[in-house]
PDB file of C-alpha atoms in Angstrom:
ATOM      1  CA  LYS A1168       4.719   8.364 -23.488  1.00 62.00           C
ATOM      2  CA  GLU A1169       4.647   7.638 -19.703  1.00 70.00           C
ATOM      3  CA  MET A1170       5.326  10.303 -17.302  1.00 84.00           C
ATOM      4  CA  ILE A1171       7.292   9.120 -14.230  1.00 79.00           C
ATOM      5  CA  MET A1172       5.696  10.551 -11.072  1.00 88.00           C
ATOM      6  CA  GLY A1173       7.584   8.752  -8.357  1.00 95.00           C
ATOM      7  CA  LYS A1174       9.187   5.519  -7.359  1.00 96.00           C
ATOM      8  CA  VAL A1175       8.762   2.367  -5.313  1.00 97.00           C
ATOM      9  CA  GLU A1176      10.926   2.516  -2.119  1.00 97.00           C
ATOM     10  CA  GLU A1177       9.792  -0.587  -0.258  1.00 97.00           C
ATOM     11  CA  ILE A1178       7.319  -3.529  -0.775  1.00 97.00           C
ATOM     12  CA  HIS A1179       5.665  -5.291   2.000  1.00 94.00           C
ATOM     13  CA  ILE A1180       3.444  -8.370   2.335  1.00 94.00           C
ATOM     14  CA  SER A1181       1.635  -9.997   5.225  1.00 90.00           C
ATOM     15  CA  PRO A1182       0.312 -13.509   4.532  1.00 85.00           C
ATOM     16  CA  GLN A1183      -2.404 -13.202   7.229  1.00 80.00           C
ATOM     17  CA  ARG A1184      -4.208 -10.324   8.873  1.00 71.00           C
ATOM     18  CA  SER A1185      -2.308 -10.368  12.245  1.00 71.00           C
ATOM     19  CA  ASN A1186       0.946 -11.581  10.962  1.00 72.00           C
ATOM     20  CA  ALA A1187       4.174  -9.537  10.966  1.00 80.00           C
ATOM     21  CA  VAL A1188       4.756  -7.692   7.697  1.00 87.00           C
ATOM     22  CA  GLN A1189       7.576  -8.994   5.546  1.00 92.00           C
ATOM     23  CA  GLN A1190       9.695  -6.726   3.339  1.00 94.00           C
ATOM     24  CA  VAL A1191      10.474  -8.095  -0.148  1.00 96.00           C
ATOM     25  CA  ASP A1192      12.579  -6.863  -3.063  1.00 97.00           C
ATOM     26  CA  GLN A1193       9.912  -7.651  -5.652  1.00 97.00           C
ATOM     27  CA  ALA A1194       6.331  -8.833  -5.921  1.00 97.00           C
ATOM     28  CA  SER A1195       3.798 -10.076  -8.354  1.00 97.00           C
ATOM     29  CA  LEU A1196       0.612  -8.060  -8.702  1.00 96.00           C
ATOM     30  CA  GLU A1197      -2.368 -10.085  -9.900  1.00 95.00           C
ATOM     31  CA  ALA A1198      -5.243  -8.195 -11.652  1.00 95.00           C
ATOM     32  CA  GLY A1199      -8.509  -8.363  -9.643  1.00 92.00           C
ATOM     33  CA  LYS A1200      -6.939  -9.992  -6.702  1.00 93.00           C
ATOM     34  CA  GLY A1201      -3.757  -8.320  -5.103  1.00 93.00           C
ATOM     35  CA  ILE A1202      -0.147  -9.021  -4.444  1.00 95.00           C
ATOM     36  CA  VAL A1203       0.556 -12.788  -4.594  1.00 95.00           C
ATOM     37  CA  GLY A1204       1.412 -13.924  -1.010  1.00 93.00           C
ATOM     38  CA  ASP A1205      -0.329 -11.186   0.661  1.00 92.00           C
ATOM     39  CA  ARG A1206      -3.583 -11.443   2.890  1.00 87.00           C
ATOM     40  CA  TYR A1207      -5.704  -9.458   0.409  1.00 85.00           C
ATOM     41  CA  HIS A1208      -4.692 -11.704  -2.532  1.00 91.00           C
ATOM     42  CA  GLU A1209      -5.638 -14.804  -0.446  1.00 89.00           C
ATOM     43  CA  MET A1210      -8.817 -13.270   0.746  1.00 88.00           C
ATOM     44  CA  ALA A1211      -9.789 -12.519  -2.941  1.00 90.00           C
ATOM     45  CA  ARG A1212      -9.059 -16.145  -3.979  1.00 90.00           C
ATOM     46  CA  MET A1213     -11.226 -17.391  -1.140  1.00 91.00           C
ATOM     47  CA  LEU A1214     -14.159 -15.031  -2.126  1.00 91.00           C
ATOM     48  CA  MET A1215     -13.880 -15.836  -5.816  1.00 90.00           C
ATOM     49  CA  SER A1216     -14.117 -19.607  -5.097  1.00 92.00           C
ATOM     50  CA  GLN A1217     -17.329 -18.722  -3.238  1.00 94.00           C
ATOM     51  CA  ASN A1218     -18.665 -16.619  -6.218  1.00 94.00           C
ATOM     52  CA  LYS A1219     -18.628 -13.523  -3.831  1.00 92.00           C
ATOM     53  CA  SER A1220     -17.566 -10.040  -4.777  1.00 88.00           C
ATOM     54  CA  ILE A1221     -14.075  -8.966  -4.068  1.00 86.00           C
ATOM     55  CA  PRO A1222     -13.140  -5.671  -2.218  1.00 82.00           C
ATOM     56  CA  ASP A1223     -11.263  -3.033  -4.083  1.00 77.00           C
ATOM     57  CA  ASN A1224      -8.377  -2.875  -1.734  1.00 77.00           C
ATOM     58  CA  HIS A1225      -6.087  -5.029  -3.728  1.00 88.00           C
ATOM     59  CA  VAL A1226      -3.026  -2.971  -2.841  1.00 93.00           C
ATOM     60  CA  THR A1227      -2.211  -0.034  -0.462  1.00 90.00           C
ATOM     61  CA  LEU A1228       0.444   2.590  -1.081  1.00 93.00           C
ATOM     62  CA  ILE A1229       1.861   5.153   1.363  1.00 90.00           C
ATOM     63  CA  ALA A1230       4.232   8.061   0.768  1.00 92.00           C
ATOM     64  CA  ARG A1231       7.652   7.798   2.551  1.00 94.00           C
ATOM     65  CA  GLU A1232       7.586  11.579   2.840  1.00 93.00           C
ATOM     66  CA  GLU A1233       4.483  11.402   5.098  1.00 89.00           C
ATOM     67  CA  LEU A1234       5.987   8.547   7.139  1.00 88.00           C
ATOM     68  CA  ASP A1235       9.277  10.490   7.607  1.00 90.00           C
ATOM     69  CA  VAL A1236       7.555  13.617   9.051  1.00 87.00           C
ATOM     70  CA  PHE A1237       5.513  11.514  11.340  1.00 84.00           C
ATOM     71  CA  LEU A1238       8.509   9.390  12.584  1.00 84.00           C
ATOM     72  CA  ALA A1239      10.578  12.606  13.077  1.00 86.00           C
ATOM     73  CA  ASN A1240       7.848  14.222  15.170  1.00 84.00           C
ATOM     74  CA  HIS A1241       7.674  11.311  17.421  1.00 80.00           C
ATOM     75  CA  GLN A1242      11.360  10.204  17.519  1.00 71.00           C
ATOM     76  CA  SER A1243      10.124   6.763  16.733  1.00 73.00           C
ATOM     77  CA  GLU A1244      12.067   3.655  16.102  1.00 80.00           C
ATOM     78  CA  LEU A1245       9.147   2.360  13.973  1.00 82.00           C
ATOM     79  CA  LYS A1246       9.895   0.885  10.466  1.00 87.00           C
ATOM     80  CA  TYR A1247       7.921   1.824   7.306  1.00 89.00           C
ATOM     81  CA  ARG A1248       6.530  -1.735   7.355  1.00 88.00           C
ATOM     82  CA  ASP A1249       4.865  -1.147  10.838  1.00 84.00           C
ATOM     83  CA  PHE A1250       2.340   0.970   9.113  1.00 81.00           C
ATOM     84  CA  ARG A1251       1.046  -2.106   7.251  1.00 82.00           C
ATOM     85  CA  ARG A1252       0.843  -0.626   3.668  1.00 87.00           C
ATOM     86  CA  ASN A1253       2.023  -2.663   0.779  1.00 93.00           C
ATOM     87  CA  ILE A1254       4.059  -0.229  -1.174  1.00 95.00           C
ATOM     88  CA  VAL A1255       6.149   2.730   0.181  1.00 96.00           C
ATOM     89  CA  THR A1256       6.516   5.382  -2.463  1.00 96.00           C
ATOM     90  CA  SER A1257       8.521   8.697  -2.876  1.00 96.00           C
ATOM     91  CA  GLY A1258       8.172  11.688  -5.009  1.00 95.00           C
ATOM     92  CA  ILE A1259       4.485  11.402  -5.732  1.00 93.00           C
ATOM     93  CA  ASP A1260       1.249  12.966  -4.063  1.00 92.00           C
ATOM     94  CA  LEU A1261      -0.888   9.744  -3.770  1.00 92.00           C
ATOM     95  CA  ASN A1262      -4.010  11.725  -2.936  1.00 92.00           C
ATOM     96  CA  GLN A1263      -3.857  12.985  -6.568  1.00 93.00           C
ATOM     97  CA  LEU A1264      -4.312   9.426  -7.832  1.00 94.00           C
ATOM     98  CA  VAL A1265      -7.743   8.862  -6.511  1.00 94.00           C
ATOM     99  CA  GLY A1266      -9.950   8.055  -9.672  1.00 95.00           C
ATOM    100  CA  LYS A1267      -6.930   7.729 -11.850  1.00 96.00           C
ATOM    101  CA  ASN A1268      -5.106   4.919 -13.497  1.00 96.00           C
ATOM    102  CA  PHE A1269      -1.357   4.650 -12.963  1.00 96.00           C
ATOM    103  CA  LYS A1270       1.396   2.098 -13.270  1.00 96.00           C
ATOM    104  CA  VAL A1271       3.496   0.611 -10.453  1.00 96.00           C
ATOM    105  CA  GLY A1272       6.333  -1.209 -12.101  1.00 95.00           C
ATOM    106  CA  GLU A1273       4.753  -3.198 -14.753  1.00 96.00           C
ATOM    107  CA  ALA A1274       1.157  -3.348 -13.313  1.00 97.00           C
ATOM    108  CA  LEU A1275      -1.629  -1.039 -14.103  1.00 97.00           C
ATOM    109  CA  CYS A1276      -3.584   0.151 -11.079  1.00 97.00           C
ATOM    110  CA  HIS A1277      -6.641   2.377 -10.349  1.00 97.00           C
ATOM    111  CA  GLY A1278      -6.693   4.674  -7.314  1.00 95.00           C
ATOM    112  CA  MET A1279      -9.910   3.928  -5.441  1.00 93.00           C
ATOM    113  CA  GLU A1280      -9.887   5.983  -2.285  1.00 85.00           C
ATOM    114  CA  LEU A1281      -7.630   7.275   0.393  1.00 82.00           C
ATOM    115  CA  CYS A1282      -6.534   4.586   2.858  1.00 74.00           C
ATOM    116  CA  GLU A1283      -7.198   6.401   6.128  1.00 65.00           C
ATOM    117  CA  PRO A1284      -5.630   5.405   9.345  1.00 65.00           C
ATOM    118  CA  CYS A1285      -7.633   3.048  11.507  1.00 62.00           C
ATOM    119  CA  ALA A1286      -8.022   2.317  15.266  1.00 60.00           C
ATOM    120  CA  MET A1287      -5.907  -0.886  14.852  1.00 65.00           C
ATOM    121  CA  LEU A1288      -3.114   1.180  13.385  1.00 63.00           C
ATOM    122  CA  ALA A1289      -3.371   3.606  16.263  1.00 61.00           C
ATOM    123  CA  ARG A1290      -3.209   0.618  18.818  1.00 64.00           C
ATOM    124  CA  THR A1291      -0.362  -1.166  17.221  1.00 64.00           C
ATOM    125  CA  VAL A1292       1.776   1.599  15.756  1.00 62.00           C
ATOM    126  CA  HIS A1293       1.270   4.870  17.621  1.00 58.00           C
ATOM    127  CA  SER A1294      -1.757   6.771  19.208  1.00 62.00           C
ATOM    128  CA  ALA A1295      -0.885   9.874  17.159  1.00 65.00           C
ATOM    129  CA  VAL A1296      -1.521   8.069  13.773  1.00 64.00           C
ATOM    130  CA  LEU A1297      -5.188   8.877  13.862  1.00 60.00           C
ATOM    131  CA  PRO A1298      -5.096  12.617  14.135  1.00 64.00           C
ATOM    132  CA  GLU A1299      -1.836  13.195  12.322  1.00 65.00           C
ATOM    133  CA  LEU A1300      -2.141  10.760   9.351  1.00 68.00           C
ATOM    134  CA  VAL A1301      -5.756  11.640   8.297  1.00 65.00           C
ATOM    135  CA  HIS A1302      -5.562  12.207   4.524  1.00 66.00           C
ATOM    136  CA  LYS A1303      -1.827  11.221   4.663  1.00 70.00           C
ATOM    137  CA  ALA A1304      -1.971   7.626   5.259  1.00 69.00           C
ATOM    138  CA  GLY A1305      -1.972   6.366   1.650  1.00 81.00           C
ATOM    139  CA  LEU A1306      -4.116   5.146  -1.020  1.00 91.00           C
ATOM    140  CA  ARG A1307      -6.096   1.999  -1.808  1.00 89.00           C
ATOM    141  CA  ALA A1308      -5.868   0.727  -5.377  1.00 95.00           C
ATOM    142  CA  THR A1309      -7.280  -2.013  -7.589  1.00 94.00           C
ATOM    143  CA  ILE A1310      -4.918  -3.827  -9.873  1.00 96.00           C
ATOM    144  CA  LEU A1311      -6.156  -3.785 -13.548  1.00 96.00           C
ATOM    145  CA  SER A1312      -3.409  -5.764 -15.199  1.00 97.00           C
ATOM    146  CA  ASP A1313      -0.749  -8.250 -13.958  1.00 97.00           C
ATOM    147  CA  GLY A1314       2.822  -7.178 -13.554  1.00 97.00           C
ATOM    148  CA  THR A1315       5.895  -7.407 -11.464  1.00 97.00           C
ATOM    149  CA  VAL A1316       6.964  -4.583  -9.252  1.00 97.00           C
ATOM    150  CA  LYS A1317      10.529  -4.128  -7.920  1.00 98.00           C
ATOM    151  CA  VAL A1318      12.041  -1.800  -5.379  1.00 97.00           C
ATOM    152  CA  GLY A1319      13.339   1.218  -7.379  1.00 97.00           C
ATOM    153  CA  ASN A1320      10.665   0.891 -10.133  1.00 97.00           C
ATOM    154  CA  PRO A1321       8.939   3.928 -11.342  1.00 95.00           C
ATOM    155  CA  ILE A1322       5.269   4.994 -10.647  1.00 95.00           C
ATOM    156  CA  SER A1323       3.907   6.478 -13.875  1.00 93.00           C
ATOM    157  CA  GLU A1324       0.903   7.928 -15.552  1.00 85.00           C
TER     158      GLU A1324
END
């Protein structure tokens, strides 16, 4: 029996690296590639056509609770999507999913590594993301089986 650990709060995609992030109500996760319509999915398709290996960052997740603390500390008007992670979660410690399989909606995923904040995020979001969101900026995961994810879906083991 699946144990529900958290839920999906928001879903974001960005068709190209520098494009604005779009919020969607549901998305298709494709095994070995990413979220259909997102930049990582497009990059995976291109690399596959050239017989090159695909990075393991098919999908990124971030905890709403960590974002809420950061936004409250900085009285910021930023939106969750400004942090450029694909799936905003609640009720789950994403750091505990490194090295584990879990389901997001219908899709089976595997937690690869923490998704640490980068210099680009510090420039585009807020300078404080680098010191304050280290080990709190989410999780990179690979997609092991296709599935649909919708806002409100459970994240389960």
